[in-house]
mmCIF file of C-alpha atoms and ligand atoms in Angstrom:
data_model
loop_
_atom_site.group_PDB
_atom_site.id
_atom_site.type_symbol
_atom_site.label_atom_id
_atom_site.label_comp_id
_atom_site.label_asym_id
_atom_site.label_seq_id
_atom_site.Cartn_x
_atom_site.Cartn_y
_atom_site.Cartn_z
ATOM 1 C CA UNK O 1 -105.394 -32.356 -100.899
ATOM 2 C CA UNK O 2 -107.081 -30.183 -102.866
ATOM 3 C CA UNK O 3 -105.287 -26.802 -102.001
ATOM 4 C CA UNK O 4 -102.000 -28.134 -103.285
ATOM 5 C CA UNK O 5 -103.414 -28.042 -107.018
ATOM 6 C CA UNK O 6 -103.015 -24.503 -106.452
ATOM 7 C CA UNK O 7 -100.238 -24.002 -103.944
ATOM 8 C CA UNK O 8 -97.389 -24.047 -107.098
ATOM 9 C CA UNK O 9 -94.796 -22.569 -109.516
ATOM 10 C CA UNK O 10 -96.083 -23.995 -113.181
ATOM 11 C CA UNK O 11 -93.352 -22.889 -116.293
ATOM 12 C CA UNK O 12 -95.045 -24.023 -119.808
ATOM 13 C CA UNK O 13 -91.950 -24.576 -121.951
ATOM 14 C CA UNK O 14 -92.472 -23.690 -125.185
ATOM 15 C CA UNK O 15 -90.410 -24.662 -128.472
ATOM 16 C CA UNK O 16 -89.709 -22.319 -131.220
ATOM 17 C CA UNK O 17 -87.655 -23.958 -133.103
ATOM 18 C CA UNK O 18 -83.394 -25.047 -133.550
ATOM 19 C CA UNK O 19 -83.415 -24.920 -129.684
ATOM 20 C CA UNK O 20 -84.521 -21.133 -128.448
ATOM 21 C CA UNK O 21 -87.873 -20.907 -126.110
ATOM 22 C CA UNK O 22 -90.543 -18.860 -124.132
ATOM 23 C CA UNK O 23 -90.843 -20.104 -120.532
ATOM 24 C CA UNK O 24 -93.743 -18.337 -119.644
ATOM 25 C CA UNK O 25 -93.549 -19.196 -115.035
ATOM 26 C CA UNK O 26 -97.081 -19.592 -113.373
ATOM 27 C CA UNK O 27 -98.183 -18.546 -110.323
ATOM 28 C CA UNK O 28 -100.604 -20.971 -108.580
ATOM 29 C CA UNK O 29 -99.482 -20.023 -104.641
ATOM 30 C CA UNK O 30 -102.673 -17.617 -103.265
ATOM 31 C CA UNK O 31 -98.966 -15.085 -101.682
ATOM 32 C CA UNK O 32 -96.410 -13.046 -104.081
ATOM 33 C CA UNK O 33 -93.094 -15.238 -105.411
ATOM 34 C CA UNK O 34 -89.964 -14.460 -106.909
ATOM 35 C CA UNK O 35 -88.968 -16.358 -110.024
ATOM 36 C CA UNK O 36 -84.752 -16.592 -110.180
ATOM 37 C CA UNK O 37 -82.853 -17.944 -112.659
ATOM 38 C CA UNK O 38 -78.997 -18.361 -113.491
ATOM 39 C CA UNK O 39 -77.594 -20.056 -117.322
ATOM 40 C CA UNK O 40 -75.305 -22.460 -117.994
ATOM 41 C CA UNK O 41 -72.298 -21.937 -118.271
ATOM 42 C CA UNK O 42 -71.316 -18.778 -121.202
ATOM 43 C CA UNK O 43 -75.636 -18.482 -121.800
ATOM 44 C CA UNK O 44 -76.726 -15.090 -121.039
ATOM 45 C CA UNK O 45 -78.670 -14.122 -118.178
ATOM 46 C CA UNK O 46 -82.158 -13.758 -118.400
ATOM 47 C CA UNK O 47 -84.114 -10.763 -117.186
ATOM 48 C CA UNK O 48 -81.423 -9.845 -114.572
ATOM 49 C CA UNK O 49 -81.596 -12.882 -112.671
ATOM 50 C CA UNK O 50 -84.921 -12.630 -111.477
ATOM 51 C CA UNK O 51 -88.395 -9.954 -111.389
ATOM 52 C CA UNK O 52 -92.114 -10.328 -108.651
ATOM 53 C CA UNK O 53 -94.666 -12.193 -109.652
ATOM 54 C CA UNK O 54 -98.021 -12.257 -107.767
ATOM 55 C CA UNK O 55 -100.982 -15.077 -106.876
ATOM 56 C CA UNK O 56 -102.296 -15.817 -110.003
ATOM 57 C CA UNK O 57 -100.280 -13.880 -112.448
ATOM 58 C CA UNK O 58 -98.140 -15.047 -115.935
ATOM 59 C CA UNK O 59 -94.810 -13.870 -117.267
ATOM 60 C CA UNK O 60 -92.429 -14.419 -120.412
ATOM 61 C CA UNK O 61 -89.283 -14.472 -121.114
ATOM 62 C CA UNK O 62 -87.576 -15.484 -124.273
ATOM 63 C CA UNK O 63 -84.391 -17.462 -124.032
ATOM 64 C CA UNK O 64 -81.956 -17.301 -126.920
ATOM 65 C CA UNK O 65 -80.771 -20.714 -128.589
ATOM 66 C CA UNK O 66 -79.022 -23.398 -126.900
ATOM 67 C CA UNK O 67 -79.684 -20.944 -123.301
ATOM 68 C CA UNK O 68 -80.015 -23.395 -120.932
ATOM 69 C CA UNK O 69 -80.155 -23.192 -117.203
ATOM 70 C CA UNK O 70 -82.560 -22.850 -114.299
ATOM 71 C CA UNK O 71 -85.468 -21.765 -112.619
ATOM 72 C CA UNK O 72 -86.806 -21.887 -108.770
ATOM 73 C CA UNK O 73 -89.044 -19.084 -106.481
ATOM 74 C CA UNK O 74 -88.184 -17.462 -103.917
ATOM 75 C CA UNK O 75 -90.456 -17.063 -100.785
ATOM 76 C CA UNK O 76 -90.774 -14.402 -98.513
ATOM 77 C CA UNK O 77 -88.732 -11.648 -99.612
ATOM 78 C CA UNK O 78 -88.187 -7.603 -98.928
ATOM 79 C CA UNK O 79 -86.580 -5.503 -101.383
ATOM 80 C CA UNK O 80 -86.136 -2.293 -101.131
ATOM 81 C CA UNK O 81 -85.745 0.057 -104.371
ATOM 82 C CA UNK O 82 -82.355 -0.621 -105.130
ATOM 83 C CA UNK O 83 -83.407 -4.179 -105.405
ATOM 84 C CA UNK O 84 -81.910 -5.512 -102.067
ATOM 85 C CA UNK O 85 -83.319 -7.419 -99.471
ATOM 86 C CA UNK O 86 -83.417 -10.832 -98.694
ATOM 87 C CA UNK O 87 -85.806 -14.169 -98.989
ATOM 88 C CA UNK O 88 -87.491 -16.504 -96.458
ATOM 89 C CA UNK O 89 -86.343 -19.519 -99.514
ATOM 90 C CA UNK O 90 -84.857 -19.511 -102.848
ATOM 91 C CA UNK O 91 -82.382 -15.922 -101.310
ATOM 92 C CA UNK O 92 -79.622 -15.749 -104.533
ATOM 93 C CA UNK O 93 -77.168 -13.301 -101.872
ATOM 94 C CA UNK O 94 -79.441 -10.292 -101.453
ATOM 95 C CA UNK O 95 -80.936 -9.032 -104.407
ATOM 96 C CA UNK O 96 -83.815 -8.833 -105.955
ATOM 97 C CA UNK O 97 -81.635 -9.426 -109.897
ATOM 98 C CA UNK O 98 -79.532 -12.414 -109.004
ATOM 99 C CA UNK O 99 -77.961 -11.881 -112.352
ATOM 100 C CA UNK O 100 -75.172 -15.522 -112.301
ATOM 101 C CA UNK O 101 -75.647 -16.085 -108.478
ATOM 102 C CA UNK O 102 -77.425 -19.296 -107.936
ATOM 103 C CA UNK O 103 -79.682 -20.812 -104.755
ATOM 104 C CA UNK O 104 -78.926 -20.899 -101.512
ATOM 105 C CA UNK O 105 -80.797 -24.544 -100.450
ATOM 106 C CA UNK O 106 -82.621 -25.919 -100.243
ATOM 107 C CA UNK O 107 -84.506 -24.600 -103.518
ATOM 108 C CA UNK O 108 -86.789 -26.137 -106.587
ATOM 109 C CA UNK O 109 -85.599 -25.840 -109.817
ATOM 110 C CA UNK O 110 -86.081 -26.417 -112.266
ATOM 111 C CA UNK O 111 -83.650 -27.320 -114.819
ATOM 112 C CA UNK O 112 -83.330 -26.948 -118.393
ATOM 113 C CA UNK O 113 -80.346 -28.480 -121.059
ATOM 114 C CA UNK O 114 -81.331 -27.611 -124.802
ATOM 115 C CA UNK O 115 -79.328 -30.111 -126.923
ATOM 116 C CA UNK O 116 -79.472 -29.975 -130.158
ATOM 117 C CA UNK O 117 -81.730 -33.183 -131.236
ATOM 118 C CA UNK O 118 -83.090 -33.989 -127.622
ATOM 119 C CA UNK O 119 -83.222 -31.922 -124.785
ATOM 120 C CA UNK O 120 -83.236 -32.246 -121.110
ATOM 121 C CA UNK O 121 -85.264 -30.984 -118.678
ATOM 122 C CA UNK O 122 -86.080 -32.085 -115.090
ATOM 123 C CA UNK O 123 -87.613 -30.881 -111.157
ATOM 124 C CA UNK O 124 -84.086 -31.148 -109.170
ATOM 125 C CA UNK O 125 -84.843 -31.833 -105.106
ATOM 126 C CA UNK O 126 -81.073 -32.222 -105.298
ATOM 127 C CA UNK O 127 -80.728 -29.240 -103.438
ATOM 128 C CA UNK O 128 -83.458 -29.621 -101.357
ATOM 129 C CA UNK O 129 -87.409 -28.711 -101.651
ATOM 130 C CA UNK O 130 -89.687 -24.927 -100.670
ATOM 131 C CA UNK O 131 -92.452 -24.952 -103.439
ATOM 132 C CA UNK O 132 -93.625 -27.567 -105.560
ATOM 133 C CA UNK O 133 -92.869 -26.602 -109.952
ATOM 134 C CA UNK O 134 -94.171 -28.204 -112.938
ATOM 135 C CA UNK O 135 -93.313 -28.488 -116.241
ATOM 136 C CA UNK O 136 -95.011 -28.304 -119.584
ATOM 137 C CA UNK O 137 -93.337 -29.183 -122.675
ATOM 138 C CA UNK O 138 -95.518 -27.621 -125.686
ATOM 139 C CA UNK O 139 -94.872 -27.793 -129.235
ATOM 140 C CA UNK O 140 -91.367 -29.843 -128.989
ATOM 141 C CA UNK O 141 -91.622 -32.114 -132.373
ATOM 142 C CA UNK O 142 -90.476 -35.242 -129.849
ATOM 143 C CA UNK O 143 -92.867 -36.413 -126.990
ATOM 144 C CA UNK O 144 -92.415 -33.964 -124.202
ATOM 145 C CA UNK O 145 -93.343 -35.512 -121.416
ATOM 146 C CA UNK O 146 -94.662 -33.279 -118.839
ATOM 147 C CA UNK O 147 -92.604 -33.272 -114.597
ATOM 148 C CA UNK O 148 -95.251 -32.698 -112.600
ATOM 149 C CA UNK O 149 -94.213 -32.368 -109.370
ATOM 150 C CA UNK O 150 -97.821 -31.504 -107.137
ATOM 151 C CA UNK O 151 -96.584 -31.571 -103.583
ATOM 152 C CA UNK O 152 -96.478 -29.936 -100.269
ATOM 153 C CA UNK O 153 -92.765 -31.980 -99.155
ATOM 154 C CA UNK O 154 -93.059 -28.837 -95.739
ATOM 155 C CA UNK O 155 -95.701 -31.470 -94.832
ATOM 156 C CA UNK O 156 -93.404 -34.236 -95.109
ATOM 157 C CA UNK O 157 -90.552 -32.778 -93.622
ATOM 158 C CA UNK O 158 -88.680 -34.755 -90.937
ATOM 159 C CA UNK O 159 -88.376 -32.438 -87.928
ATOM 160 C CA UNK O 160 -84.025 -32.730 -88.755
ATOM 161 C CA UNK O 161 -84.769 -31.371 -92.481
ATOM 162 C CA UNK O 162 -87.472 -28.516 -91.434
ATOM 163 C CA UNK O 163 -86.916 -25.021 -92.390
ATOM 164 C CA UNK O 164 -88.780 -22.599 -90.519
ATOM 165 C CA UNK O 165 -89.629 -18.586 -90.798
ATOM 166 C CA UNK O 166 -90.241 -16.701 -88.238
ATOM 167 C CA UNK O 167 -93.244 -17.479 -87.309
ATOM 168 C CA UNK O 168 -92.771 -20.977 -86.959
ATOM 169 C CA UNK O 169 -94.767 -21.788 -90.751
ATOM 170 C CA UNK O 170 -92.125 -24.863 -91.741
ATOM 171 C CA UNK O 171 -91.043 -22.690 -95.282
ATOM 172 C CA UNK O 172 -88.262 -25.219 -97.193
ATOM 173 C CA UNK O 173 -87.469 -28.748 -96.939
ATOM 174 C CA UNK O 174 -83.256 -29.752 -96.471
ATOM 175 C CA UNK O 175 -81.766 -31.770 -97.982
ATOM 176 C CA UNK O 176 -79.499 -34.478 -95.879
ATOM 177 C CA UNK O 177 -76.207 -33.428 -97.164
ATOM 178 C CA UNK O 178 -77.202 -30.285 -96.262
ATOM 179 C CA UNK O 179 -78.511 -30.852 -92.931
ATOM 180 C CA UNK O 180 -75.939 -33.819 -92.271
ATOM 181 C CA UNK O 181 -72.884 -32.881 -94.430
ATOM 182 C CA UNK O 182 -71.860 -36.592 -94.198
ATOM 183 C CA UNK O 183 -71.038 -38.616 -97.244
ATOM 184 C CA UNK O 184 -73.624 -41.600 -97.609
ATOM 185 C CA UNK O 185 -76.131 -39.379 -97.887
ATOM 186 C CA UNK O 186 -73.841 -36.776 -100.963
ATOM 187 C CA UNK O 187 -73.201 -38.863 -102.639
ATOM 188 C CA UNK O 188 -69.536 -38.347 -101.905
ATOM 189 C CA UNK O 189 -65.547 -40.327 -100.878
ATOM 190 C CA UNK O 190 -66.557 -43.515 -100.758
ATOM 191 C CA UNK O 191 -70.675 -43.220 -101.256
ATOM 192 C CA UNK O 192 -69.493 -41.284 -104.815
ATOM 193 C CA UNK O 193 -71.285 -44.181 -107.798
ATOM 194 C CA UNK O 194 -74.875 -44.525 -108.065
ATOM 195 C CA UNK O 195 -74.039 -48.255 -107.226
ATOM 196 C CA UNK O 196 -72.164 -46.616 -103.394
ATOM 197 C CA UNK O 197 -75.040 -44.559 -103.143
ATOM 198 C CA UNK O 198 -78.332 -46.236 -102.937
ATOM 199 C CA UNK O 199 -81.462 -44.176 -101.992
ATOM 200 C CA UNK O 200 -82.037 -44.041 -97.846
ATOM 201 C CA UNK O 201 -85.181 -42.881 -95.525
ATOM 202 C CA UNK O 202 -83.633 -38.840 -95.926
ATOM 203 C CA UNK O 203 -83.618 -38.845 -100.124
ATOM 204 C CA UNK O 204 -87.214 -41.458 -100.029
ATOM 205 C CA UNK O 205 -88.926 -38.736 -98.710
ATOM 206 C CA UNK O 206 -88.215 -36.766 -101.435
HETATM 207 C C1 NAG Z 1 -75.774 -33.211 -126.349
HETATM 208 O O1 NAG Z 1 -75.886 -34.513 -124.640
HETATM 209 C C2 NAG Z 1 -75.318 -35.730 -125.256
HETATM 210 C C3 NAG Z 1 -75.440 -36.736 -124.577
HETATM 211 O O2 NAG Z 1 -75.279 -36.344 -122.834
HETATM 212 C C4 NAG Z 1 -73.643 -34.777 -125.463
HETATM 213 O O3 NAG Z 1 -72.449 -35.732 -125.193
HETATM 214 C C5 NAG Z 1 -73.218 -33.635 -126.687
HETATM 215 O O4 NAG Z 1 -72.183 -33.151 -126.042
HETATM 216 C C6 NAG Z 1 -75.226 -33.105 -126.764
HETATM 217 N N1 NAG Z 1 -74.346 -31.675 -127.809
HETATM 218 C C7 NAG Z 1 -74.801 -30.764 -126.936
HETATM 219 C C8 NAG Z 1 -74.517 -29.970 -128.293
HETATM 220 O O5 NAG Z 1 -75.043 -30.716 -126.071
HETATM 221 C C1 NAG Z 2 -83.209 -42.005 -90.832
HETATM 222 O O1 NAG Z 2 -81.918 -42.973 -90.334
HETATM 223 C C2 NAG Z 2 -80.661 -42.392 -90.141
HETATM 224 C C3 NAG Z 2 -80.763 -43.867 -89.870
HETATM 225 O O2 NAG Z 2 -80.387 -45.487 -89.272
HETATM 226 C C4 NAG Z 2 -81.473 -42.678 -88.781
HETATM 227 O O3 NAG Z 2 -81.186 -41.812 -87.898
HETATM 228 C C5 NAG Z 2 -82.533 -41.478 -88.759
HETATM 229 O O4 NAG Z 2 -82.962 -40.907 -87.061
HETATM 230 C C6 NAG Z 2 -84.238 -42.689 -89.815
HETATM 231 N N1 NAG Z 2 -84.650 -40.719 -90.056
HETATM 232 C C7 NAG Z 2 -85.940 -41.037 -90.414
HETATM 233 C C8 NAG Z 2 -86.210 -39.603 -90.878
HETATM 234 O O5 NAG Z 2 -86.422 -41.283 -90.913
#
């Protein structure tokens, strides 16, 4: 469905040398999203951890040298003038500015770990899915590929993993680990290694 290309959250990652970076957030959804960020241990918070971004809007954030952390998008939020409220998905504890608070799953995550000569980045669905996120790096000295997660997995989400809004709309898809808390879905206990925790029906949906 062509529409899916418009229902996404896009991050353009500009390298500035020595691992400082500019992140440009583009909201390609036809509704407001509230991007959120949490920083890695010892790294400063960016933009106090969250802001509002309307349909077709873009916002730019400067990250200092060596910053690591993650971004996600919150949907269906209401905040009062003091910045307290809640979101249907991706909430970080009822505040607009997440500061150091992480996302309450499920939420799609964009993760960045600058590493000096080699930087790591990915889109992770380990905490489930709420909307498509893509990452387009630019200006790097290496061959840095785009990460395009374009599918709306809420449509393919099995009923036992669905998170629905009050009106019944599917707004997010839980991981099987979050839904069932069992070692074979969480790669814990007897399943605590890649050889023992193989892709299974639920993880393959993602
Ligand atoms: C970069 O990544 C490698 C491999 O994961 C790790 O061994 C190294 O400590 C990292 N270096 C920095 C500066 O974070
Ligand atoms: C996945 O496999 C489990 C265990 O065999 C089964 O109970 C469940 O119904 C399956 N779910 C889907 C969506 O295939």
